[in-house]
XYZ file of C-alpha atoms in Angstrom:
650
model
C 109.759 90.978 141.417
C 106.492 91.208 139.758
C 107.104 95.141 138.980
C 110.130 95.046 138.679
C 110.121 92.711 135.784
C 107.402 95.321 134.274
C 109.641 98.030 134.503
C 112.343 96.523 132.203
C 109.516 95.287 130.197
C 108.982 98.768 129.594
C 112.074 99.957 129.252
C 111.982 101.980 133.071
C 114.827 100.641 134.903
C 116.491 102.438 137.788
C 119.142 104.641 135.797
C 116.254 104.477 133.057
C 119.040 103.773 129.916
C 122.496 102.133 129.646
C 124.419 105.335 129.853
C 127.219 103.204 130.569
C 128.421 99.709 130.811
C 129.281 98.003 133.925
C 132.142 96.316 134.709
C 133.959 94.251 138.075
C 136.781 96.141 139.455
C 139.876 94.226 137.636
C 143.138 92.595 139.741
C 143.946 95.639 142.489
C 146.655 97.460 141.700
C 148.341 99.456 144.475
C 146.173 103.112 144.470
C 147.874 105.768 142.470
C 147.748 109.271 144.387
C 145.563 112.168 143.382
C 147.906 115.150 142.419
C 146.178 118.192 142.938
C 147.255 120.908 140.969
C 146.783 124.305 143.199
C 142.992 125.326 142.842
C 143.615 128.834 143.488
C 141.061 131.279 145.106
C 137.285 130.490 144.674
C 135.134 132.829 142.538
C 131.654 134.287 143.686
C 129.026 132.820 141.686
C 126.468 135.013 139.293
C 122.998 135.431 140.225
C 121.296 132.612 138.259
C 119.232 133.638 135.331
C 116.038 131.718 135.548
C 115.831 131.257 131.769
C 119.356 131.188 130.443
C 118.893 128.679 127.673
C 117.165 131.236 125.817
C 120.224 133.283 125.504
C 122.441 130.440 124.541
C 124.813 131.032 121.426
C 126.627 128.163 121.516
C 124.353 125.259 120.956
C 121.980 125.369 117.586
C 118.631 126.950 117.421
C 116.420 124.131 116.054
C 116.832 121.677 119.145
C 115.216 123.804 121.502
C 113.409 127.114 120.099
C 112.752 125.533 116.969
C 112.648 126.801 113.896
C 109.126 126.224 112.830
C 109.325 127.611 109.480
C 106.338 127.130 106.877
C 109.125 125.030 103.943
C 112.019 123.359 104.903
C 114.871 121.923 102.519
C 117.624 118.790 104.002
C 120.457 118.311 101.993
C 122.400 115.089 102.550
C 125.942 115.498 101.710
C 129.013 113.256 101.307
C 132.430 114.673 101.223
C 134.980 113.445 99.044
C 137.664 115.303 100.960
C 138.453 116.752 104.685
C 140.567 119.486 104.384
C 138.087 120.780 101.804
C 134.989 119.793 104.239
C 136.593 121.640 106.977
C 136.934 124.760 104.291
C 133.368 124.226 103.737
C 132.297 124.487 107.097
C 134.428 127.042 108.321
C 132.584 129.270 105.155
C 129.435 127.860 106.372
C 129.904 128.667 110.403
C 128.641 132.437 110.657
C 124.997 131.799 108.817
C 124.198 128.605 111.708
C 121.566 129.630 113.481
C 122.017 129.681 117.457
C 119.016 129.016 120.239
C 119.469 133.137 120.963
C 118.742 133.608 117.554
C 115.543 131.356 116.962
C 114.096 132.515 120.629
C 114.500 136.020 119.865
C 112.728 136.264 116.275
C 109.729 132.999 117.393
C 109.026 135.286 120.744
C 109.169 138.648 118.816
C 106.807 136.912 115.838
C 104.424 135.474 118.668
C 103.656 138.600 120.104
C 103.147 140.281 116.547
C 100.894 137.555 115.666
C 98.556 138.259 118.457
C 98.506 141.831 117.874
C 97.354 141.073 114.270
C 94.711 138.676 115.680
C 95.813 135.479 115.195
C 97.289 135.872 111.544
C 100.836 135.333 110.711
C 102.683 138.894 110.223
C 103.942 139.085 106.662
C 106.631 141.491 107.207
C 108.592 139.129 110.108
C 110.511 136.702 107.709
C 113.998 134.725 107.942
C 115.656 131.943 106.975
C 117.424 129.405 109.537
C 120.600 127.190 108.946
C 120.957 124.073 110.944
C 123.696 121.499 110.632
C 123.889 117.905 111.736
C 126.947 115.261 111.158
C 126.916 111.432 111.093
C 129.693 109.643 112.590
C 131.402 109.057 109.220
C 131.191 113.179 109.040
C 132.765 113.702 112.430
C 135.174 110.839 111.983
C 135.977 112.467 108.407
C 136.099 115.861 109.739
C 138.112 115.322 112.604
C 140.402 113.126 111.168
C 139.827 109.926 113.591
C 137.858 107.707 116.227
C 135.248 110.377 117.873
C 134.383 108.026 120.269
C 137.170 106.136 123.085
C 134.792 103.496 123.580
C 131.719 102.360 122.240
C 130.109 99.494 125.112
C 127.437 97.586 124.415
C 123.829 98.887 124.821
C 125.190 102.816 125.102
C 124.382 105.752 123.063
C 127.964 105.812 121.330
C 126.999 102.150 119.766
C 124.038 103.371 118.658
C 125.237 106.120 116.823
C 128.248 104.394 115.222
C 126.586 101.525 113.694
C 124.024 104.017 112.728
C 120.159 104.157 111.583
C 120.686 101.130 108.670
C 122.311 98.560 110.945
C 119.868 99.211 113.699
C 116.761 98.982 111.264
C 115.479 95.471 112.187
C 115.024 96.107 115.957
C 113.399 99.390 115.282
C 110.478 97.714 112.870
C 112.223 98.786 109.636
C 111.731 95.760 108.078
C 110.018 94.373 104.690
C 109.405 97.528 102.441
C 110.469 99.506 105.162
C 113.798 97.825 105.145
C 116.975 100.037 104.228
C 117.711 98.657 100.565
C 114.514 100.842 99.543
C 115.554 103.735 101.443
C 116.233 106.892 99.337
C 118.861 107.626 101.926
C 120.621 107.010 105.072
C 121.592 103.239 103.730
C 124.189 104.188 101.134
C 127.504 101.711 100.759
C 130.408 103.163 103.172
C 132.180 105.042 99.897
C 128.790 107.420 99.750
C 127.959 107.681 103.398
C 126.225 110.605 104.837
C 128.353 112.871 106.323
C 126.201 116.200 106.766
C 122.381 116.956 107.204
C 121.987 120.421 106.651
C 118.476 121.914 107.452
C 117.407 125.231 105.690
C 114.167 126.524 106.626
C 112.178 129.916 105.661
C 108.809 131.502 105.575
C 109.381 132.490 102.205
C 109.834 129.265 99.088
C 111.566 131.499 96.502
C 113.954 132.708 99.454
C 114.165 129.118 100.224
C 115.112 128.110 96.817
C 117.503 131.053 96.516
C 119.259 129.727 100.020
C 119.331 125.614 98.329
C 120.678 126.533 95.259
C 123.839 128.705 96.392
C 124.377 125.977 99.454
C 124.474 123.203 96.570
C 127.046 125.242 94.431
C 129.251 125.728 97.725
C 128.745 122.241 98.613
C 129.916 121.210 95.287
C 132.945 123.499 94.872
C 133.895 122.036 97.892
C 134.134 118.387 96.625
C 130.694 117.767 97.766
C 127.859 115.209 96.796
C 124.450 116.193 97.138
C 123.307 112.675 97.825
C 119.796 113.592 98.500
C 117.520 116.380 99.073
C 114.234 116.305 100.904
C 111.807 118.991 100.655
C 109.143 119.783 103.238
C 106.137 122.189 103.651
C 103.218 123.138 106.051
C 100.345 121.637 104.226
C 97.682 124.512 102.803
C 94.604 125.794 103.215
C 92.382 124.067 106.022
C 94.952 121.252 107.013
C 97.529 124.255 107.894
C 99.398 122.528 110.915
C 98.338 118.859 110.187
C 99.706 115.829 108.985
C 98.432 113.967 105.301
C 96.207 111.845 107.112
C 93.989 114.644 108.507
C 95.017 115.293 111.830
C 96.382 117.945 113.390
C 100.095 117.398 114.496
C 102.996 118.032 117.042
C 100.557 119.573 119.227
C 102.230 117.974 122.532
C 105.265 119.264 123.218
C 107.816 119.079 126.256
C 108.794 122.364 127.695
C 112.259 122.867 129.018
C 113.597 124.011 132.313
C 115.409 126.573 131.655
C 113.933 128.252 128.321
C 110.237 127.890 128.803
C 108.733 130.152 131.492
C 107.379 128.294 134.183
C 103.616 128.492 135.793
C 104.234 130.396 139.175
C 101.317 127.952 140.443
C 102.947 124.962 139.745
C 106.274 125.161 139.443
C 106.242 121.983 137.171
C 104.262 123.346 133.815
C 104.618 125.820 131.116
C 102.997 128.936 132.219
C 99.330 129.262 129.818
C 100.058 125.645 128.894
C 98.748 123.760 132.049
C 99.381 120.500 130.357
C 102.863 120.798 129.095
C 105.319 119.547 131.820
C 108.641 121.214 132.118
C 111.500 118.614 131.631
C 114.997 118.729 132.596
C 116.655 120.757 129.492
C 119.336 117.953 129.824
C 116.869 115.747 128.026
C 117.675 117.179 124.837
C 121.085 118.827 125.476
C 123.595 117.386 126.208
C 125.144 118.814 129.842
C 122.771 120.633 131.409
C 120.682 118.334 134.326
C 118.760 115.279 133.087
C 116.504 113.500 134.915
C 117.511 111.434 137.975
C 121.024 113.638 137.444
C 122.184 110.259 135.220
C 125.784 111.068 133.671
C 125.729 110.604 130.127
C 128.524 109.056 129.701
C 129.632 110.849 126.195
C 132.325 112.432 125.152
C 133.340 116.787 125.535
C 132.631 117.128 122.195
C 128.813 116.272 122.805
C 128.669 119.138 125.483
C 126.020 121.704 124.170
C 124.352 119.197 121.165
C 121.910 117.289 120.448
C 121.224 113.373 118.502
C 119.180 114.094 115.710
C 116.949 111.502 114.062
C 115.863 112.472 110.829
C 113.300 109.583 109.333
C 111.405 109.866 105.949
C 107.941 108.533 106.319
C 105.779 107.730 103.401
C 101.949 107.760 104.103
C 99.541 105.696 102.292
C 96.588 107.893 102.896
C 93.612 105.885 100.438
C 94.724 102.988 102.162
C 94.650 103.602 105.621
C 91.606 105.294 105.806
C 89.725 102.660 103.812
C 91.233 100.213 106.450
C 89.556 102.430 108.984
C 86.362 102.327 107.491
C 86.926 98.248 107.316
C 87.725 97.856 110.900
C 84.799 100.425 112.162
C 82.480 98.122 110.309
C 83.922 95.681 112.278
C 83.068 97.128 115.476
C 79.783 98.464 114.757
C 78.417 94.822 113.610
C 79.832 93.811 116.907
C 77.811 96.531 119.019
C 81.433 98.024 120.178
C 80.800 101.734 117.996
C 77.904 103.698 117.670
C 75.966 102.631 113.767
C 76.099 105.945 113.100
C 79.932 106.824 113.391
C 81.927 107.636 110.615
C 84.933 107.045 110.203
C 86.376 109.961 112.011
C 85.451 108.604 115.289
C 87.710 105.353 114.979
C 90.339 107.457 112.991
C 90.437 109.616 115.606
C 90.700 107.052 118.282
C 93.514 105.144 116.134
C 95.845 108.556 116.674
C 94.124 109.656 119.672
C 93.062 113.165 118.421
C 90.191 114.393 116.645
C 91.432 115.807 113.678
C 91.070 119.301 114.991
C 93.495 118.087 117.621
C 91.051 117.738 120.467
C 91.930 114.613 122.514
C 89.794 111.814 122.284
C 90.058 111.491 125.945
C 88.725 114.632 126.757
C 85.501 114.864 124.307
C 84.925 111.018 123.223
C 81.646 111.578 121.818
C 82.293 113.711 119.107
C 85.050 116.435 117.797
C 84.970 119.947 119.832
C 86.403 122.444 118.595
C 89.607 123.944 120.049
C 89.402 127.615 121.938
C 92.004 129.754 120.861
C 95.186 130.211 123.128
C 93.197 127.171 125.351
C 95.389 124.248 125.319
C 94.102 121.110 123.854
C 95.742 118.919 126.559
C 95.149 121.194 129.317
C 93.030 118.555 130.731
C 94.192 115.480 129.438
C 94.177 112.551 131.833
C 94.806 108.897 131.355
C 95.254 107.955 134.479
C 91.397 106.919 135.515
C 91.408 105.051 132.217
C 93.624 102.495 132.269
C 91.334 99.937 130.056
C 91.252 102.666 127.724
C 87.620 102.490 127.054
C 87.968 106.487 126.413
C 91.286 106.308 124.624
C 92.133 103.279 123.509
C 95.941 101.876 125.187
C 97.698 101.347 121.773
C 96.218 105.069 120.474
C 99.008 106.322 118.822
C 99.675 109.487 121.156
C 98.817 107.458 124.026
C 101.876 104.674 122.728
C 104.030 107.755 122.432
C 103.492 109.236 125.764
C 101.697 107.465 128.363
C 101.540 110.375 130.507
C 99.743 109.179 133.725
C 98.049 106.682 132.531
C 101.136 103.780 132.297
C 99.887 100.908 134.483
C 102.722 98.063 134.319
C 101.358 95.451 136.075
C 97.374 95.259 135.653
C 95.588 96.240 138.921
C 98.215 98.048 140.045
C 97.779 101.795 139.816
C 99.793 103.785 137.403
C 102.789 105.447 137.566
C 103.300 108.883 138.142
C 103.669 111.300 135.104
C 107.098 112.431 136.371
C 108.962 108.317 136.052
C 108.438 109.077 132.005
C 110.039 112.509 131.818
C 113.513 110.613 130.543
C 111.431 109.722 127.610
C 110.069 112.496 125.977
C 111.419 113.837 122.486
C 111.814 117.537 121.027
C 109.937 116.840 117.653
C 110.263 119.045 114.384
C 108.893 116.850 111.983
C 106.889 118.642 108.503
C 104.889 117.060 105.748
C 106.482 116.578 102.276
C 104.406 115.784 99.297
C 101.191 117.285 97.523
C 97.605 116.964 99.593
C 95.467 113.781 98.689
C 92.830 115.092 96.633
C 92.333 112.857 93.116
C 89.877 115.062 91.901
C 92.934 117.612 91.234
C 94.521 115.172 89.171
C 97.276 112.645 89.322
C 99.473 115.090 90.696
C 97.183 114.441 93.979
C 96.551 111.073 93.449
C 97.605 107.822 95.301
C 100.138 107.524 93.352
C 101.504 111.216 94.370
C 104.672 110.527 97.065
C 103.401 112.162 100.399
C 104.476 111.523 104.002
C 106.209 113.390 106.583
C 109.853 113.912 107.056
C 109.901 113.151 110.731
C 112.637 114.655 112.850
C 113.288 114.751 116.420
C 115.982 116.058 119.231
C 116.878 113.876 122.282
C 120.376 113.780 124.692
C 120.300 109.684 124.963
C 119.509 108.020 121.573
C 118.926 105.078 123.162
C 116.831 105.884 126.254
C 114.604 108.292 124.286
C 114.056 107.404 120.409
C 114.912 104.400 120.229
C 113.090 103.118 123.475
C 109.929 104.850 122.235
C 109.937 103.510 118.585
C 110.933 100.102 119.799
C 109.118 98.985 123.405
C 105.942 101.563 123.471
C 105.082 101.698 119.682
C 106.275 98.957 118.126
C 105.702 96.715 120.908
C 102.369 94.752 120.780
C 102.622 93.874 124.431
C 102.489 97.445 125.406
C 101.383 97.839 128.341
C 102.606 94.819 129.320
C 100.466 91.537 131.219
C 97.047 92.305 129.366
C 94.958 89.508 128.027
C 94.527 89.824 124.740
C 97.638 92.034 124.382
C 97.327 95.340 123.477
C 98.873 95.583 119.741
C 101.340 98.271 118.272
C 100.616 101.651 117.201
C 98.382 101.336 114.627
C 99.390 104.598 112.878
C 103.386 104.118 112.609
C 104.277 100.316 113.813
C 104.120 97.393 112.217
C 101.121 95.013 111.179
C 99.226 94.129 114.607
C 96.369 93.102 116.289
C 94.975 95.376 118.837
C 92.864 94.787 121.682
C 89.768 97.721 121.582
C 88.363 97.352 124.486
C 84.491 98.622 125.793
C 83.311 98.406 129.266
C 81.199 95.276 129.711
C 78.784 93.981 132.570
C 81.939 92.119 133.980
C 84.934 94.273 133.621
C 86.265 94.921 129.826
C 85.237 93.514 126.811
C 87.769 93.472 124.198
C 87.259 93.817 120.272
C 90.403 92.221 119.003
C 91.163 94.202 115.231
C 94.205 93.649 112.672
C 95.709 97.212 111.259
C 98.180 96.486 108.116
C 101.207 99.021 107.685
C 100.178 101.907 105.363
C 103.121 104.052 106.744
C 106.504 103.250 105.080
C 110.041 104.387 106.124
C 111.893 105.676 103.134
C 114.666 106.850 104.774
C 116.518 107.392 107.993
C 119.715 109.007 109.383
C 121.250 108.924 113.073
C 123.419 112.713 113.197
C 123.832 114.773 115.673
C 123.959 118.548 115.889
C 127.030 120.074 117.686
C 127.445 123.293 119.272
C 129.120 126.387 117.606
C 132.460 125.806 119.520
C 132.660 122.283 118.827
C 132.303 123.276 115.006
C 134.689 125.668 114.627
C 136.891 123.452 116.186
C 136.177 120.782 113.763
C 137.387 123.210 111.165
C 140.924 122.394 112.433
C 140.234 118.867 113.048
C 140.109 119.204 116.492
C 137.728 117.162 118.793
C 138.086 116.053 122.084
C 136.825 112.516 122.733
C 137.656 112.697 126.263
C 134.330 111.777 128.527
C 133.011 114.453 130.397
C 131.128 114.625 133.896
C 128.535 117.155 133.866
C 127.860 119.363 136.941
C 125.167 118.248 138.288
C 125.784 114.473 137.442
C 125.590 111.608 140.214
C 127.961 108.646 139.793
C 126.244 105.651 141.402
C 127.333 102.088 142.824
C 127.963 100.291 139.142
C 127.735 103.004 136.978
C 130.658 103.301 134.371
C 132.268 106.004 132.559
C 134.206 104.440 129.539
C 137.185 106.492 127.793
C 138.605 103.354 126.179
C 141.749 103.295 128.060
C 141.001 104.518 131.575
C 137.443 103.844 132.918
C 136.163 105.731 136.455
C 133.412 104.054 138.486
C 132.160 103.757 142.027
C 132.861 100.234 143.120
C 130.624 98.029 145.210
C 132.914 98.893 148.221
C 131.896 102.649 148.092
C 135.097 104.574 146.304
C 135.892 106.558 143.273
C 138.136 104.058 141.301
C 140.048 104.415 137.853
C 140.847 101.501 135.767
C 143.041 100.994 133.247
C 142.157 98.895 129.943
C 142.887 95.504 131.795
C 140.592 96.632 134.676
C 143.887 97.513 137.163
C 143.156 100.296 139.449
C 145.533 103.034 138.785
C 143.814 105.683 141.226
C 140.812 105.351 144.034
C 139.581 107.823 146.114
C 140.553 105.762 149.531
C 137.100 106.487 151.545
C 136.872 103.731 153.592
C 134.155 102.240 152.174
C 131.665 105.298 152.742
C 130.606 105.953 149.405
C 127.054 106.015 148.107
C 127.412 107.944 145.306
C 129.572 111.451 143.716
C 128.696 114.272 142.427
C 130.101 117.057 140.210
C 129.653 120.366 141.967
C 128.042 123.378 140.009
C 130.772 125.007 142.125
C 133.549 123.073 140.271
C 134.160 120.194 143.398
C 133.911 116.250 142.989
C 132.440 115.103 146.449
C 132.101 111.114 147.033
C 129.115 111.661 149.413
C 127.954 109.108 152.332
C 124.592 107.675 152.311
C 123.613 110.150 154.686
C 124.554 113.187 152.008
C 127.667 113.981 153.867
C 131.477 113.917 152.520
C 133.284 110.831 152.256
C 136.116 112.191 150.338
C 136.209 115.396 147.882
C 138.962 116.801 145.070
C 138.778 120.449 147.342
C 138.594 122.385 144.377
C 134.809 124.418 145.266
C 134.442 127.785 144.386
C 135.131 127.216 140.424
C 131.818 127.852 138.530
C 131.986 126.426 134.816
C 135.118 123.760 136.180
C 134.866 120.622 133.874
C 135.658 117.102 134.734
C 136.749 115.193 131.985
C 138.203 111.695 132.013
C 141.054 111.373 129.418
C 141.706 108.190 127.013
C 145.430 108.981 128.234
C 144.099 107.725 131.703
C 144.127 111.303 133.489
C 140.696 112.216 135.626
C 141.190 116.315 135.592
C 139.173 118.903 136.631
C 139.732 121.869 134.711
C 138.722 125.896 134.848
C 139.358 127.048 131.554
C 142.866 125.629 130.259
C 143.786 125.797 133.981
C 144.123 122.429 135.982
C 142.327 122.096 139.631
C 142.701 118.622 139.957
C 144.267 115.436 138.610
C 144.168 111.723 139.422
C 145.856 109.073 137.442
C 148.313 106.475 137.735
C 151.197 108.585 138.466
């Protein structure tokens, strides 16, 4: 009971996020047949391509490949009007960069770049278009509701109320709070509607690009409610972040786009600390970890839930705190007298500067071998005091790895439990370096931060669990005496525990860290695939809920489409309920149900405890069949337009 109260401490229960809601079979209503519609002969499945997310067109090129581009532009737009929007996008379709795209020209510029040494090849240049859409813009754009159902606690809540309404619980409070934001909190009548990214290797190409997007924008009915700028930072902090460090160094790799180490099997090949996570992390569709349905609607097929967060850094100020708190620990015999204050820095974000973990040279910064990775050898898990890197470091907050003990003298768990959690990041800095010696244009009073934006399939389960119960959370890890504080670099104002070994265990050095990073800004969108936006151009979406090959349906698990709901009942069948919670359909298995699954070969199979059938829609041999559940109450599974197989109340 112990652990198990841990793991929802920590935000790791079995089904790891509220996908969907659960909810008691209603009144039984007699069991509407299944109509199967004739499946017709089964097709012979393609060889599988081993990486075939890097020749995907339809979804968009920044959630995956990324389009790590030197200066980046994000205009916020409001529409005034939809049939103009839709005008607007339809124009604005053909220049959206795809994941084919991005992988192409970032493999092609790789390989050029280590021809020429190591130094970026001048001639290799491009500009990327990436757009993202609040739920105002896709309830503008497609002309209604683009979610049946919103329950309690699931992604489609989330994103409806949006990044303002859900600013308390995620630590945007005081003069973080959204009535200082310079956007994402704007009255309904001025929402967001569209992010759209531009990014380029070139700035006057990049200006060229913002300027003629603002004029179509505008002749379109468009406000330009905001525009955010962002650019590598020069000279020797090339690839870090304003306070000094070297960032977005740890990143997941995907099954299914990043080439896998033959020795493993479970790692990036030449990046032997990189895991390789279920691409359905951050797409929506494909596998996800555990084979959890997501529980959103078609129209999510193929995209991604963008956060995009402006992040104002108070660089004077939190390094002189630094110095402060080093002082702290030196008079206290817990740091070495002759540290500067690199070597707490370093342990407050976890990386030297250079980008070295502290766990893996403690002592002092090494410096980092070319095409070596930094976290090749990065281990938490025979550290869990975190006398080598301290527990509320702000890398180790973000990603435990395995090192995330949940109940103190219990050992940790394994690396794979936190896959689910991991986010595709793309953030850049904005602002000009701090140097006051340059002048006030450098200065403290200069505005400087990082426009932080990430990728993830389950808002919920992934961004918002991360920023809310690892870094926010001052009980992180959980059951540790004194606790362990937040993340000193991005959560709130904290104590944290540093702890030192001692003659008796752990000695801990208990320090306060103010808040010296501000939000300034923050938007929940999400990034649709190509299909999905030209369809939008006609006002078309289609909200009904879609079961993803792959997916397993277990005992209490709920997929919500407002008016007709399917779930696998404590008794062991496939039942649909209508509003009232009547059955209108079940799949009459006698009870022998442990779970479904969706078929990659197009078949819903209830499936025994044992792995055997219980009960199945006989429709195998259909590669690419959907299964969508309809707000009309219809469960169909469709190849193409074609229908294999229907249940619903008649």
């Amino acid at each position: 009971m112990v652990q198990a109260a841990a793991f929802a401490a920590a935000g790791l229960t079995a089904g790891l996020a509220p996908t969907a809601w659960s909810a008691p079979a209603g009144p039984g209503a007699p069991a509407g047949p299944a109509a199967a519609a004739a499946a017709g002969p089964p097709r012979a499945a393609a060889a599988p391509d081993p990486l075939p997310l890097r020749t995907d067109r339809h979804s968009q090129g920044d959630i995956l490949a990324g389009f790590r581009k030197d200066h980046v532009s994000l205009l916020f737009l409001h529409f005034r009007d939809a049939v103009q929007a839709r005008q607007w996008l339809k124009r604005l379709l053909p220049s959206i960069s795809t994941t084919e795209d991005v992988a192409r020209f970032n493999k092609a510029f790789s390989r050029a770049r280590e021809r020429a040494g190591g130094i970026d090849p001048e001639s290799m240049s491009c500009l990327w278009t990436g757009l993202s859409l609040t739920h105002p813009g896709l309830r503008l754009l497609a002309g209604r509701e683009p979610f049946p159902a919103a329950p309690a606690g699931s992604n489609a809540e989330a994103f409806t109320q949006g990044a303002a309404v859900r600013a308390q619980q995620l630590g945007d409070t005081g003069t973080s709070a959204p009535p200082s934001w310079l956007f994402g909190a704007e009255e309904p009548g001025r929402a967001v509607h569209a992010v759209l990214t531009l990014a380029a290797d070139d700035p006057e190409r990049l200006a060229t690009a913002v300027a003629e997007h603002r004029e179509a924008a505008t002749k379109s009915g468009a406000a330009v409610l905001f525009r955010q700028n962002g650019a590598t930072l020069p000279g020797e902090l090339r690839g870090h972040e304003h306070f000094g460090f070297a960032d977005c160094i740890s990143q997941p790799g995907v099954r299914g786009f990043d080439e896998p180490d033959p020795a493993t099997g479970t790692t990036v090949l030449g990046k032997p600390g990189t895991r390789l996570i279920p691409a359905g992390e951050f797409i929506v569709g494909p596998e996800r970890v555990g084979r959890r349905p997501t529980a959103l609607p078609a129209w999510a097929t193929g995209g991604s839930f963008q956060v995009v967060r402006r992040l104002a850094q108070d660089v004077p100020g939190w390094w002189t705190q630094v110095s402060l708190r080093l002082a702290e620990l030196q008079r206290a015999g817990a740091a070495p007298a002759d540290a500067g204050r690199e070597w707490l820095g370093a342990r407050l974000m976890g990386r030297w500067p250079g980008g070295m973990p502290v766990a893996v040279c403690p002592a002092a910064e090494q410096p980092r071998e070319p095409g070596v990775d930094p976290d090749a050898t990065l281990d938490y898990s025979a550290d869990p005091h975190g006398w080598r890197m301290p527990l509320f470091a702000h890398i180790r907050k973000g990603n435990p790895r395995d090192g995330l003990v949940l109940t103190p003298g219990r050992p940790p768990l394994g690396v794979a439990e936190l896959d689910g959690r991991r986010l595709m990041r793309r953030g850049i800095p904005y602002g000009p370096v701090y140097h006051p010696e340059l002048g006030a244009d450098h200065g403290p009073e200069a505005s400087r931060g990082l426009v932080f934006v990430c990728h993830q399939a389950d808002l919920v389960g992934q961004f918002e669990l991360v920023a809310r119960k690892w870094l926010n959370e001052q009980d992180f890890p959980a059951g540790r005496n004194p606790r362990t504080g937040a993340d000193p670099v991005l959560g709130p104002d904290s104590a944290c525990a540093f702890e030192t070994p001692s003659g008796d265990g752990s000695r801990a050095n208990t320090l306060y860290f103010g808040r010296y990073v501000r939000t300034e800004g923050s938007v929940y969108a999400f990034s649709p695939s190509l299909p999905v936006l030209r369809a939008l151009t006609t006002g078309e979406l289609d909200d009904s809920i879609e079961f993803h090959a792959g997916s397993v349906l277990r005992t209490g698990d709920v997929l919500d489409a407002g008016k007709a709901r399917l779930t696998l009942d404590s008794a062991g069948d496939l039942v649909l309920l209508d509003a009232q919670g009547g059955r209108t359909w079940h799949s009459d298995a006698g009870g022998a149900g442990h779970d479904a699954v969706f078929t990659q070969d197009g078949e819903l199979v209830l499936r025994t405890a044992e792995g055997k059938p219980a009960w199945s829609s006989g429709t195998t041999g259909h590669p690419g069949a959907r299964l969508l559940l309809r707000p009309t109450g219809e469960l169909v599974i469709l190849d193409g337009d074609r229908v294999l197989w229907k249940a619903s109340a008649s």
